[in-house]
Structures are given as structure tokens and as C-alpha cells.
Tab-separated table of C-alpha atoms and ligand atoms in Angstrom:
chain	number	residue	atom	x	y	z
A	27	MET	CA	91.382	-69.592	-6.292
A	28	LYS	CA	88.196	-68.026	-7.665
A	29	LEU	CA	88.213	-65.758	-10.661
A	30	LEU	CA	85.432	-63.569	-11.952
A	31	VAL	CA	85.767	-62.737	-15.662
A	32	THR	CA	83.230	-60.280	-17.025
A	33	GLY	CA	82.431	-60.176	-20.764
A	34	GLY	CA	83.811	-63.716	-21.164
A	35	ALA	CA	81.319	-64.481	-24.039
A	36	GLY	CA	82.962	-61.910	-26.240
A	37	PHE	CA	86.083	-62.130	-28.481
A	38	ILE	CA	88.984	-61.669	-26.088
A	39	GLY	CA	87.271	-62.766	-22.926
A	40	SER	CA	86.310	-66.197	-24.393
A	41	HIS	CA	89.905	-66.688	-25.490
A	42	PHE	CA	91.016	-65.734	-21.912
A	43	ILE	CA	88.604	-68.284	-20.194
A	44	ARG	CA	89.765	-71.090	-22.499
A	45	TYR	CA	93.318	-70.208	-21.679
A	46	ILE	CA	92.885	-70.030	-17.892
A	47	VAL	CA	90.566	-73.014	-17.526
A	48	LYS	CA	93.206	-75.160	-19.282
A	49	LYS	CA	96.200	-73.837	-17.656
A	50	TYR	CA	94.928	-73.554	-14.047
A	51	PRO	CA	92.582	-76.658	-13.454
A	52	ASP	CA	92.687	-75.842	-9.785
A	53	TYR	CA	91.149	-72.275	-10.319
A	54	PHE	CA	87.396	-71.882	-10.512
A	55	ILE	CA	86.219	-69.395	-13.120
A	56	VAL	CA	82.862	-67.673	-13.279
A	57	ASN	CA	82.032	-65.942	-16.535
A	58	LEU	CA	79.537	-63.148	-16.091
A	59	ASP	CA	78.189	-61.746	-19.332
A	60	ALA	CA	75.032	-59.900	-20.382
A	61	LEU	CA	75.082	-61.547	-23.755
A	62	THR	CA	74.604	-58.390	-25.724
A	63	TYR	CA	74.874	-58.623	-29.501
A	64	ALA	CA	78.628	-59.193	-29.117
A	65	GLY	CA	78.268	-62.083	-26.582
A	66	ASN	CA	78.256	-65.427	-28.171
A	67	LEU	CA	78.264	-68.778	-26.175
A	68	GLU	CA	79.235	-70.585	-29.228
A	69	ASN	CA	82.680	-68.978	-28.641
A	70	LEU	CA	82.939	-71.216	-25.592
A	71	LYS	CA	81.353	-74.556	-26.654
A	72	ASP	CA	84.539	-76.516	-26.053
A	73	VAL	CA	84.878	-74.906	-22.573
A	74	GLU	CA	81.391	-75.783	-21.267
A	75	GLU	CA	82.482	-79.241	-20.296
A	76	TYR	CA	85.247	-78.136	-17.949
A	77	SER	CA	84.140	-78.582	-14.179
A	78	ASN	CA	86.167	-75.525	-13.171
A	79	TYR	CA	84.038	-73.188	-15.259
A	80	LYS	CA	80.561	-71.638	-14.708
A	81	PHE	CA	78.539	-69.149	-16.805
A	82	VAL	CA	76.166	-66.535	-15.230
A	83	LYS	CA	73.923	-64.317	-17.374
A	84	GLY	CA	74.054	-60.846	-16.002
A	85	ASP	CA	74.896	-57.138	-16.436
A	86	ILE	CA	77.862	-55.358	-14.764
A	87	THR	CA	75.586	-52.403	-14.241
A	88	ASN	CA	73.162	-54.484	-12.076
A	89	ARG	CA	74.533	-53.750	-8.676
A	90	GLU	CA	72.147	-56.051	-6.766
A	91	LEU	CA	73.112	-58.953	-9.016
A	92	ILE	CA	76.865	-58.207	-8.610
A	93	ASN	CA	76.679	-57.949	-4.855
A	94	HIS	CA	74.879	-61.255	-4.698
A	95	LEU	CA	77.423	-63.075	-6.938
A	96	PHE	CA	80.380	-61.699	-4.826
A	97	GLU	CA	78.636	-62.781	-1.630
A	98	GLU	CA	77.938	-66.237	-3.014
A	99	GLU	CA	81.317	-66.890	-4.786
A	100	LYS	CA	83.980	-64.878	-2.646
A	101	PHE	CA	86.213	-64.022	-5.607
A	102	ASP	CA	89.924	-63.679	-5.216
A	103	TYR	CA	90.484	-61.957	-8.628
A	104	VAL	CA	88.349	-59.989	-10.914
A	105	VAL	CA	89.198	-59.388	-14.585
A	106	ASN	CA	86.847	-56.988	-16.324
A	107	PHE	CA	86.474	-57.461	-20.135
A	108	ALA	CA	82.905	-56.428	-20.210
A	109	ALA	CA	82.460	-53.418	-22.436
A	110	GLU	CA	80.779	-51.861	-25.432
A	111	SER	CA	83.861	-52.199	-27.664
A	112	HIS	CA	83.145	-50.869	-31.146
A	113	VAL	CA	84.160	-47.263	-32.044
A	114	ASP	CA	81.643	-46.906	-34.876
A	115	ARG	CA	78.733	-47.918	-32.646
A	116	SER	CA	79.963	-45.368	-29.953
A	117	ILE	CA	79.568	-42.669	-32.557
A	118	ILE	CA	75.845	-43.623	-33.180
A	119	GLU	CA	74.926	-44.457	-29.488
A	120	PRO	CA	77.382	-42.973	-26.946
A	121	ASP	CA	74.955	-43.450	-23.998
A	122	LEU	CA	75.259	-47.170	-23.733
A	123	PHE	CA	79.178	-46.832	-23.784
A	124	ILE	CA	78.932	-44.520	-20.775
A	125	GLN	CA	76.490	-46.907	-18.887
A	126	THR	CA	78.509	-50.098	-19.478
A	127	ASN	CA	82.015	-48.900	-19.583
A	128	ILE	CA	82.077	-46.271	-16.907
A	129	LEU	CA	79.081	-47.058	-14.554
A	130	GLY	CA	79.558	-50.806	-14.908
A	131	THR	CA	83.255	-50.440	-14.127
A	132	GLN	CA	82.371	-48.318	-11.049
A	133	ILE	CA	79.973	-50.883	-9.694
A	134	LEU	CA	82.534	-53.751	-10.121
A	135	LEU	CA	85.141	-51.573	-8.253
A	136	ASP	CA	82.714	-50.792	-5.517
A	137	VAL	CA	81.846	-54.415	-4.849
A	138	SER	CA	85.469	-55.591	-5.290
A	139	GLN	CA	86.477	-53.154	-2.606
A	140	THR	CA	83.567	-54.308	-0.297
A	141	TYR	CA	84.579	-57.977	-0.708
A	142	LYS	CA	88.263	-57.252	-0.499
A	143	VAL	CA	89.438	-59.063	-3.748
A	144	GLN	CA	93.167	-59.764	-4.022
A	145	LYS	CA	93.340	-57.961	-7.298
A	146	TYR	CA	91.028	-56.104	-9.782
A	147	LEU	CA	92.327	-56.113	-13.371
A	148	GLN	CA	90.884	-53.680	-15.862
A	149	VAL	CA	91.213	-54.619	-19.427
A	150	SER	CA	91.718	-51.274	-21.207
A	151	THR	CA	92.987	-50.205	-24.586
A	152	ASP	CA	95.767	-48.123	-26.333
A	153	GLU	CA	92.969	-45.822	-27.722
A	154	VAL	CA	92.853	-44.049	-24.415
A	155	TYR	CA	96.080	-42.295	-25.391
A	156	GLY	CA	94.525	-40.887	-28.597
A	157	THR	CA	96.486	-40.831	-31.853
A	158	LEU	CA	100.146	-40.650	-32.911
A	159	GLY	CA	101.882	-39.008	-35.810
A	160	GLU	CA	104.201	-40.717	-38.059
A	161	THR	CA	106.664	-41.404	-35.454
A	162	GLY	CA	106.729	-42.262	-31.650
A	163	TYR	CA	105.030	-44.797	-29.381
A	164	PHE	CA	102.517	-44.830	-26.489
A	165	THR	CA	104.100	-45.485	-23.187
A	166	GLU	CA	102.365	-45.997	-19.895
A	167	THR	CA	103.093	-42.255	-19.039
A	168	SER	CA	101.621	-40.906	-22.375
A	169	PRO	CA	98.849	-38.446	-21.607
A	170	LEU	CA	95.203	-39.699	-21.924
A	171	ALA	CA	93.731	-38.016	-24.989
A	172	PRO	CA	90.797	-40.100	-26.210
A	173	ASN	CA	89.029	-39.023	-29.417
A	174	SER	CA	85.862	-41.243	-29.628
A	175	PRO	CA	83.060	-41.752	-27.188
A	176	TYR	CA	84.286	-45.458	-26.835
A	177	SER	CA	87.888	-44.369	-26.037
A	178	ALA	CA	86.678	-41.658	-23.707
A	179	SER	CA	84.463	-44.105	-21.879
A	180	LYS	CA	87.422	-46.574	-21.444
A	181	ALA	CA	89.687	-43.541	-20.230
A	182	GLY	CA	86.942	-42.665	-17.757
A	183	ALA	CA	86.988	-46.191	-16.470
A	184	ASP	CA	90.689	-46.255	-16.199
A	185	LEU	CA	90.622	-43.189	-14.083
A	186	LEU	CA	88.043	-44.647	-11.752
A	187	VAL	CA	90.246	-47.705	-11.369
A	188	ARG	CA	93.153	-45.592	-10.485
A	189	ALA	CA	91.039	-43.583	-8.005
A	190	TYR	CA	89.797	-46.713	-6.216
A	191	HIS	CA	93.472	-47.731	-5.806
A	192	GLU	CA	94.605	-44.352	-4.451
A	193	THR	CA	91.503	-43.671	-2.284
A	194	PHE	CA	90.569	-47.078	-1.035
A	195	ASN	CA	93.834	-49.074	-1.517
A	196	LEU	CA	91.954	-51.516	-3.882
A	197	PRO	CA	94.790	-53.720	-5.436
A	198	ILE	CA	94.584	-53.073	-9.124
A	199	ASN	CA	96.333	-53.364	-12.542
A	200	ILE	CA	95.290	-51.779	-15.838
A	201	THR	CA	96.410	-53.252	-19.161
A	202	ARG	CA	96.256	-51.228	-22.313
A	203	CYS	CA	96.549	-53.360	-25.476
A	204	SER	CA	96.616	-52.602	-29.114
A	205	ASN	CA	94.320	-54.072	-31.755
A	206	ASN	CA	93.627	-57.799	-31.346
A	207	TYR	CA	92.998	-60.265	-34.077
A	208	GLY	CA	92.172	-63.956	-34.180
A	209	PRO	CA	89.328	-66.453	-34.165
A	210	TYR	CA	85.808	-65.613	-32.854
A	211	GLN	CA	86.100	-61.809	-33.447
A	212	PHE	CA	82.666	-60.236	-34.001
A	213	PRO	CA	82.406	-59.444	-37.781
A	214	GLU	CA	81.965	-55.672	-37.312
A	215	LYS	CA	85.753	-55.370	-36.716
A	216	LEU	CA	88.257	-54.794	-39.555
A	217	ILE	CA	89.756	-58.158	-39.941
A	218	PRO	CA	86.721	-60.513	-39.682
A	219	LEU	CA	84.585	-58.145	-41.633
A	220	MET	CA	86.987	-58.026	-44.524
A	221	VAL	CA	87.596	-61.707	-44.520
A	222	ILE	CA	83.892	-62.634	-44.354
A	223	ASN	CA	82.960	-60.049	-47.042
A	224	ALA	CA	85.714	-61.325	-49.418
A	225	MET	CA	84.733	-64.851	-48.992
A	226	ASN	CA	81.261	-63.954	-50.024
A	227	ASP	CA	82.332	-61.706	-52.876
A	228	LYS	CA	81.041	-58.591	-51.203
A	229	THR	CA	82.749	-55.274	-51.415
A	230	LEU	CA	85.338	-54.324	-48.676
A	231	PRO	CA	84.568	-50.843	-47.254
A	232	VAL	CA	87.794	-49.002	-46.416
A	233	TYR	CA	87.556	-45.803	-44.511
A	234	GLY	CA	89.119	-42.537	-45.805
A	235	ASP	CA	92.351	-43.150	-47.602
A	236	GLY	CA	93.206	-46.621	-45.868
A	237	LEU	CA	96.418	-45.359	-44.592
A	238	ASN	CA	95.469	-45.281	-40.962
A	239	ILE	CA	97.872	-47.556	-39.000
A	240	ARG	CA	97.028	-50.147	-36.266
A	241	ASP	CA	99.505	-52.245	-34.173
A	242	TRP	CA	98.136	-55.835	-34.461
A	243	LEU	CA	98.455	-58.482	-31.751
A	244	HIS	CA	97.194	-62.107	-31.766
A	245	VAL	CA	94.483	-62.447	-29.073
A	246	GLU	CA	96.268	-65.406	-27.465
A	247	ASP	CA	99.340	-63.174	-26.837
A	248	HIS	CA	97.119	-60.637	-25.280
A	249	CYS	CA	95.557	-63.421	-23.001
A	250	GLN	CA	99.075	-64.615	-21.956
A	251	ALA	CA	100.018	-60.899	-21.007
A	252	ILE	CA	96.733	-60.457	-18.929
A	253	ASP	CA	97.617	-63.781	-17.059
A	254	LEU	CA	101.091	-62.497	-16.223
A	255	VAL	CA	99.797	-59.076	-15.087
A	256	LEU	CA	97.143	-60.578	-12.980
A	257	LEU	CA	99.572	-62.859	-11.107
A	258	LYS	CA	102.746	-60.797	-11.160
A	259	GLY	CA	101.853	-57.221	-12.013
A	260	ARG	CA	102.973	-54.713	-9.447
A	261	ASN	CA	100.013	-53.349	-7.512
A	262	GLY	CA	98.619	-50.087	-8.907
A	263	GLU	CA	100.629	-50.273	-12.176
A	264	VAL	CA	99.541	-49.792	-15.696
A	265	TYR	CA	101.067	-52.197	-18.419
A	266	ASN	CA	101.034	-51.516	-22.139
A	267	ILE	CA	100.686	-54.575	-24.413
A	268	GLY	CA	101.521	-54.567	-28.117
A	269	GLY	CA	103.277	-56.781	-30.697
A	270	ASN	CA	105.148	-54.175	-32.875
A	271	ASN	CA	103.087	-55.163	-35.957
A	272	GLU	CA	102.267	-51.796	-37.501
A	273	PHE	CA	100.275	-51.941	-40.837
A	274	THR	CA	98.051	-49.623	-42.679
A	275	ASN	CA	94.447	-50.710	-43.131
A	276	ILE	CA	94.836	-51.154	-46.886
A	277	GLU	CA	97.942	-53.444	-46.331
A	278	ILE	CA	95.730	-55.661	-44.082
A	279	VAL	CA	92.909	-55.741	-46.573
A	280	LYS	CA	95.251	-56.545	-49.535
A	281	THR	CA	96.867	-59.381	-47.393
A	282	ILE	CA	93.403	-60.838	-46.778
A	283	LEU	CA	92.511	-60.673	-50.501
A	284	LYS	CA	95.795	-62.236	-51.537
A	285	GLN	CA	95.334	-65.121	-49.165
A	286	LEU	CA	91.706	-65.693	-50.314
A	287	ASP	CA	92.695	-65.392	-54.042
A	288	LYS	CA	90.147	-62.606	-54.492
A	289	PRO	CA	90.473	-59.458	-56.664
A	290	GLU	CA	91.407	-55.957	-55.310
A	291	SER	CA	88.595	-54.684	-57.295
A	292	LEU	CA	86.431	-55.667	-54.215
A	293	ILE	CA	87.978	-52.850	-52.283
A	294	GLN	CA	85.677	-49.731	-51.975
A	295	PHE	CA	86.934	-46.487	-50.461
A	296	VAL	CA	84.113	-45.066	-48.291
A	297	ALA	CA	83.595	-41.985	-46.098
A	298	ASP	CA	86.067	-41.698	-43.198
A	299	ARG	CA	85.208	-42.405	-39.625
A	300	PRO	CA	84.647	-39.042	-37.826
A	301	GLY	CA	87.581	-38.409	-35.342
A	302	HIS	CA	89.428	-41.363	-37.008
A	303	ASP	CA	92.667	-41.944	-34.983
A	304	ARG	CA	95.575	-41.938	-37.624
A	305	ARG	CA	98.121	-44.231	-35.885
A	306	TYR	CA	98.577	-46.506	-32.852
A	307	ALA	CA	101.870	-47.984	-31.744
A	308	ILE	CA	102.539	-49.409	-28.436
A	309	ASP	CA	105.769	-49.520	-26.444
A	310	SER	CA	105.436	-52.675	-24.227
A	311	THR	CA	109.093	-52.586	-22.786
A	312	LYS	CA	107.747	-52.465	-19.220
A	313	LEU	CA	105.758	-55.615	-19.652
A	314	ARG	CA	108.638	-57.405	-21.507
A	315	LYS	CA	111.298	-56.398	-18.912
A	316	GLU	CA	109.370	-56.555	-15.717
A	317	LEU	CA	107.312	-59.660	-16.425
A	318	GLY	CA	109.179	-61.325	-19.100
A	319	TRP	CA	106.235	-61.198	-21.645
A	320	ILE	CA	107.300	-62.548	-25.101
A	321	PRO	CA	104.475	-62.847	-27.779
A	322	ILE	CA	104.373	-66.134	-29.340
A	323	TYR	CA	102.765	-65.323	-32.758
A	324	THR	CA	104.487	-63.608	-35.672
A	325	PHE	CA	101.893	-61.540	-37.608
A	326	GLY	CA	102.552	-63.662	-40.674
A	327	ARG	CA	101.670	-66.938	-38.886
A	328	GLY	CA	98.741	-65.349	-36.975
A	329	ILE	CA	96.974	-63.676	-39.824
A	330	LYS	CA	97.319	-66.845	-42.032
A	331	GLU	CA	95.866	-69.025	-39.302
A	332	THR	CA	93.108	-66.520	-38.492
A	333	ILE	CA	91.940	-66.299	-42.200
A	334	ASP	CA	92.042	-70.080	-42.450
A	335	TRP	CA	89.904	-70.237	-39.257
A	336	TYR	CA	87.195	-68.032	-40.690
A	337	GLN	CA	87.225	-70.117	-43.855
A	338	ASN	CA	87.056	-73.341	-42.041
A	339	ASN	CA	84.296	-72.174	-39.597
A	340	ARG	CA	81.881	-70.442	-42.001
A	341	SER	CA	78.857	-71.676	-39.896
A	342	TRP	CA	80.107	-69.514	-36.950
A	343	SER	CA	79.813	-66.246	-38.911
A	344	GLU	CA	76.732	-67.400	-40.713
A	345	ASN	CA	74.978	-68.006	-37.383
A	346	ILE	CA	75.861	-64.413	-36.440
A	347	ILE	CA	74.896	-62.799	-39.728
A	348	SER	CA	71.559	-64.799	-39.637
A	349	GLY	CA	70.942	-63.963	-35.997
A	350	ASN	CA	70.674	-67.687	-35.069
A	351	TYR	CA	73.427	-67.362	-32.404
A	352	GLN	CA	71.072	-65.225	-30.163
A	353	GLN	CA	68.190	-67.606	-30.535
A	354	TYR	CA	70.332	-70.278	-28.840
A	355	VAL	CA	70.749	-67.866	-25.976
A	356	GLU	CA	67.091	-67.128	-25.720
A	357	LYS	CA	66.231	-70.820	-25.334
A	358	GLN	CA	68.838	-71.321	-22.656
A	359	TYR	CA	68.522	-68.358	-20.384
B	406	NAD	P1	83.471	-57.849	-27.513
B	406	NAD	O1	82.586	-56.743	-28.009
B	406	NAD	O2	83.674	-58.927	-28.445
B	406	NAD	O3	82.970	-58.503	-26.220
B	406	NAD	C1	82.368	-57.770	-25.126
B	406	NAD	C2	81.638	-58.732	-24.210
B	406	NAD	O4	81.183	-57.940	-23.092
B	406	NAD	C3	80.424	-59.467	-24.948
B	406	NAD	O5	80.378	-60.817	-24.545
B	406	NAD	C4	79.298	-58.672	-24.227
B	406	NAD	O6	78.129	-59.485	-24.189
B	406	NAD	C5	79.795	-58.296	-22.935
B	406	NAD	N1	79.123	-57.133	-22.317
B	406	NAD	C6	78.849	-55.855	-22.944
B	406	NAD	N2	78.121	-55.211	-21.985
B	406	NAD	C7	78.040	-55.919	-20.934
B	406	NAD	C8	77.333	-55.652	-19.687
B	406	NAD	N3	76.770	-54.486	-19.383
B	406	NAD	N4	77.445	-56.504	-18.669
B	406	NAD	C9	78.132	-57.711	-18.911
B	406	NAD	N5	78.563	-58.050	-19.982
B	406	NAD	C10	78.623	-57.122	-20.994
B	406	NAD	O7	84.847	-57.130	-27.073
B	406	NAD	P2	86.343	-57.604	-27.131
B	406	NAD	O8	86.917	-57.118	-28.392
B	406	NAD	O9	86.519	-58.962	-26.729
B	406	NAD	O10	87.063	-56.569	-25.989
B	406	NAD	C11	86.980	-57.027	-24.647
B	406	NAD	C12	87.654	-55.851	-23.814
B	406	NAD	O11	88.980	-55.712	-24.346
B	406	NAD	C13	86.973	-54.579	-23.854
B	406	NAD	O12	87.035	-53.974	-22.573
B	406	NAD	C14	87.821	-53.765	-24.918
B	406	NAD	O13	87.680	-52.391	-24.572
B	406	NAD	C15	89.123	-54.305	-24.589
B	406	NAD	N6	90.159	-54.327	-25.706
B	406	NAD	C16	89.732	-54.741	-26.986
B	406	NAD	C17	90.759	-54.715	-27.935
B	406	NAD	C18	90.370	-55.307	-29.285
B	406	NAD	O14	91.129	-55.137	-30.240
B	406	NAD	N7	89.295	-55.925	-29.588
B	406	NAD	C19	92.022	-54.271	-27.669
B	406	NAD	C20	92.247	-53.708	-26.475
B	406	NAD	C21	91.308	-53.875	-25.440
B	407	DAU	O1	93.320	-50.370	-30.416
B	407	DAU	C1	92.524	-51.232	-29.556
B	407	DAU	C2	91.126	-51.057	-30.129
B	407	DAU	O2	91.003	-51.715	-31.440
B	407	DAU	C3	90.085	-51.653	-29.232
B	407	DAU	O3	90.009	-50.868	-27.921
B	407	DAU	C4	88.689	-51.657	-29.795
B	407	DAU	O4	87.715	-52.272	-28.878
B	407	DAU	C5	88.710	-52.356	-31.148
B	407	DAU	O5	87.392	-52.402	-31.801
B	407	DAU	C6	89.798	-51.795	-32.105
B	407	DAU	O6	89.360	-50.491	-32.474
B	407	DAU	P1	89.636	-49.909	-34.005
B	407	DAU	O7	88.681	-48.718	-34.266
B	407	DAU	O8	91.133	-49.753	-34.263
B	407	DAU	O9	89.220	-51.242	-34.683
B	407	DAU	P2	88.266	-51.513	-36.017
B	407	DAU	O10	88.401	-53.011	-36.318
B	407	DAU	O11	86.862	-50.888	-35.945
B	407	DAU	O12	89.014	-50.655	-37.096
B	407	DAU	C7	90.439	-50.925	-37.507
B	407	DAU	C8	90.682	-49.919	-38.524
B	407	DAU	O13	90.118	-50.184	-39.764
B	407	DAU	C9	90.344	-48.524	-38.253
B	407	DAU	O14	91.385	-47.541	-38.693
B	407	DAU	C10	89.048	-48.303	-39.004
B	407	DAU	C11	89.213	-49.129	-40.194
B	407	DAU	N1	87.992	-49.737	-40.749
B	407	DAU	C12	87.196	-50.348	-39.874
B	407	DAU	C13	86.014	-50.966	-40.382
B	407	DAU	C14	85.107	-51.687	-39.466
B	407	DAU	C15	87.829	-49.653	-42.086
B	407	DAU	O15	88.578	-49.055	-42.875
B	407	DAU	N2	86.675	-50.172	-42.566
B	407	DAU	C16	85.710	-50.826	-41.780
B	407	DAU	O16	84.638	-51.370	-42.299
């Protein structure tokens, strides 16, 4: 079985590769990643020694390269994590999000179609559904109503995946997950940013009133869900993934400060994110009932272990902040 994982040097993709390489020694996994600012091969140091794993540096918008790779490797499965993933960056530079998230997806779909893969799985997000009020949950049939250039680009990609299934019979699944947390998350995202700032006695910038709600899931539980959908998901279906862990941002920030024994005076309320979604909450009944998915982590255990990890692996974040992690890449590729 040959599996192409795109964006595998990023946060979730690197966890997924580690999970698959260990669980399925008879699978061969190719990690295709452009190594943008968010791609970090340090995330995969322990995986490099596995003989069923190979890294290829490349961009999903490069059709020639993608064609060549499929011709060479004859993949059975494709899991597309590669994306520009940060909402704030999409507000400053939307073009790149359209290029990678929409055009890149379309190229992968085209080539997957040409080479007749057994399944193409698109890793999407709950943000395509837009925002919720104080009650209710996103289900797979909630309307798509994205509010940021990031989520609009992910929604555009989802619609293309759907269209390739309907028009060309490409076997597909789409997963839509809520906010992930865990080790190796790039320190522009809420949890690692706040942990690292607090460790360094820097201020913690909380947008708006801090009462926006996110539904948090440990990254390993997300990976387990993707594995299930890839192998057992019904062709053409969308599956929501979420852990029922709703917290306001200020609750998350205070939890971090408490564990690190740092004062709440580090919190600084700053200007709100434009178009800031108020609340996300995922209904993952379909995934749980159809495929038997059960998340392993409670939020209490997951957040504690995650904060411990950033404390015990300070060199990982220091290499990012100093830019050294990219110098390694320049030497190798
Ligand atoms: P990330 O930013 O940490 O990693 C993205 C990876 O994609 C990086 O390694 C980067 O180098 C690579 N990449 C970017 N552009 C590329 C291109 N043109 N060609 C090849 N590789 C490219 O992102 P993440 O948080 O790990 O998210 C992975 C996927 O999961 C994304 O599709 C995202 O939309 C989705 N998702 C993320 C979350 C979350 O909470 N982080 C939740 C739900 C869904
Ligand atoms: O819901 C899934 C999505 O979760 C993924 O699709 C995205 O790729 C991922 O980045 C994440 O998006 P969010 O915008 O929810 O995550 P972020 O970590 O950027 O922000 C989480 C919340 O914290 C959000 O309400 C904004 C707020 N925030 C964020 C940062 C970076 C702050 O208050 N201060 C900050 O400095």
C-alpha cells in the first residue's frame, strides 16, 4: 500500500505520518512538503530512520512535479494536509491561500484522477461552516458559510473535492475537524504562542473580549480519526471531527498561566481579529456511530501534557523563533 501525505512536515501532518509509519509497517509513506515557514523537518526527526518513509520537497501547485511523483510511485491513497493554515496570515496575504489551498487541491485531484487512486482524503476544517451563536453544533449538512480568506479557500477546495467525486467518480472523503492542539504546533497559533510567551515572561495578546469559543481536540485523536475515515469511510462522504471541549480563549490562556505559575497580569487585550468567528462546536456523531471513533485524550490530560512538552522542548521553539530550523532545510535540499 502506497500513501502520499502532503504537508507532512507541518503540525498535524507530522503527527499523522508518525502514527501511520508505526501502525502500518507494511505501508510505504511519501511525505511531499514545500517546507514553507510552517514546514519543519525537526518535527519528524524520529521518523526519518523508518524504512517505510520517504520525504520529497515539492509544492502541490507544481503540476509537473506531482505528475512525475504519481508516475513514479503509483499511490493507492492520498491524504492532503498541505495548506496555508493561519487565519491572521490570510487576512494580510489572501493570494497565497487561494494558490495553495484551492489551486493546489485541484492539481492533486486532477492527478489523483488520472492515476486512479483508491481514495483521496481532503483534510478540511470546521471553519468552512462559519460561526455559531451561543447554542447549536455544526453537522455535516450545515451550510458552508466561511468568513475569512483562509476558511473561504478551504471551502472552495472542499467543493472541488465534491465536484471531482460527482463528475469523475473520484473516490473521496472530506474530514472537517475543530481546533487541534499538541506538540510541534507552530507558535503563531493560540496555545503554543501563549505557552511560549508565558515561559519567556512576555505579554499574551488576547483578541477582543477573549470570549470567543473554540472546540479543542488533541492532534493524535484527529490522526486516529483520519486513519479510520481513510480506510473505512464511505465513498463520497464528509465526516466532522471534534472532541466536545468548548472553552473561551481567556479560559485557555488562564489554564496555561496557572500550570506555568505565571501571573495573569501578562494578559493583554488587543484589537479583535477582523471577521472573528465567535463560536465553533462540532457534532461528530456520524464519525462516532458509523466508524466507532472514540477520542483518547481528555482535555485536562492533553493540555497538561502539551504544556509540559513545550517546557521540556524549549530548543524546538527557540530554533523556530531564531530561524535556525529553516537553515537546516537550506543545507539539506
Ligand atoms: P501547518 O501550517 O502546521 O502545516 C502546513 C504544512 O503544509 C507545512 O508543512 C507546509 O510546509 C506545507 N505546505 C504549505 N503550502 C504547501 C504547498 N504549496 N505545497 C506543499 N506543501 C505545502 O498546518 P496544520 O495546522 O498542520 O494543518 C494541516 C491541515 O489541517 C490544513 O489543511 C488545515 O487546514 C487543516 N486543519 C487544521 C486544524 C488546526 O487546528 N491546526 C484543524 C482542522 C483542519
Ligand atoms: O477550527 C479549526 C481551525 O483552527 C483550523 O482550520 C486552522 O488552521 C487553525 O489555525 C485554527 O484556527 P483559529 O483561528 O481558531 O486558531 P488560532 O490559534 O489562530 O486562534 C484561536 C483563537 O484564539 C481565535 O479565537 C483567535 C484567538 N487568538 C489567537 C491568537 C493567535 C487570540 O486571542 N490571540 C492570538 O494571539
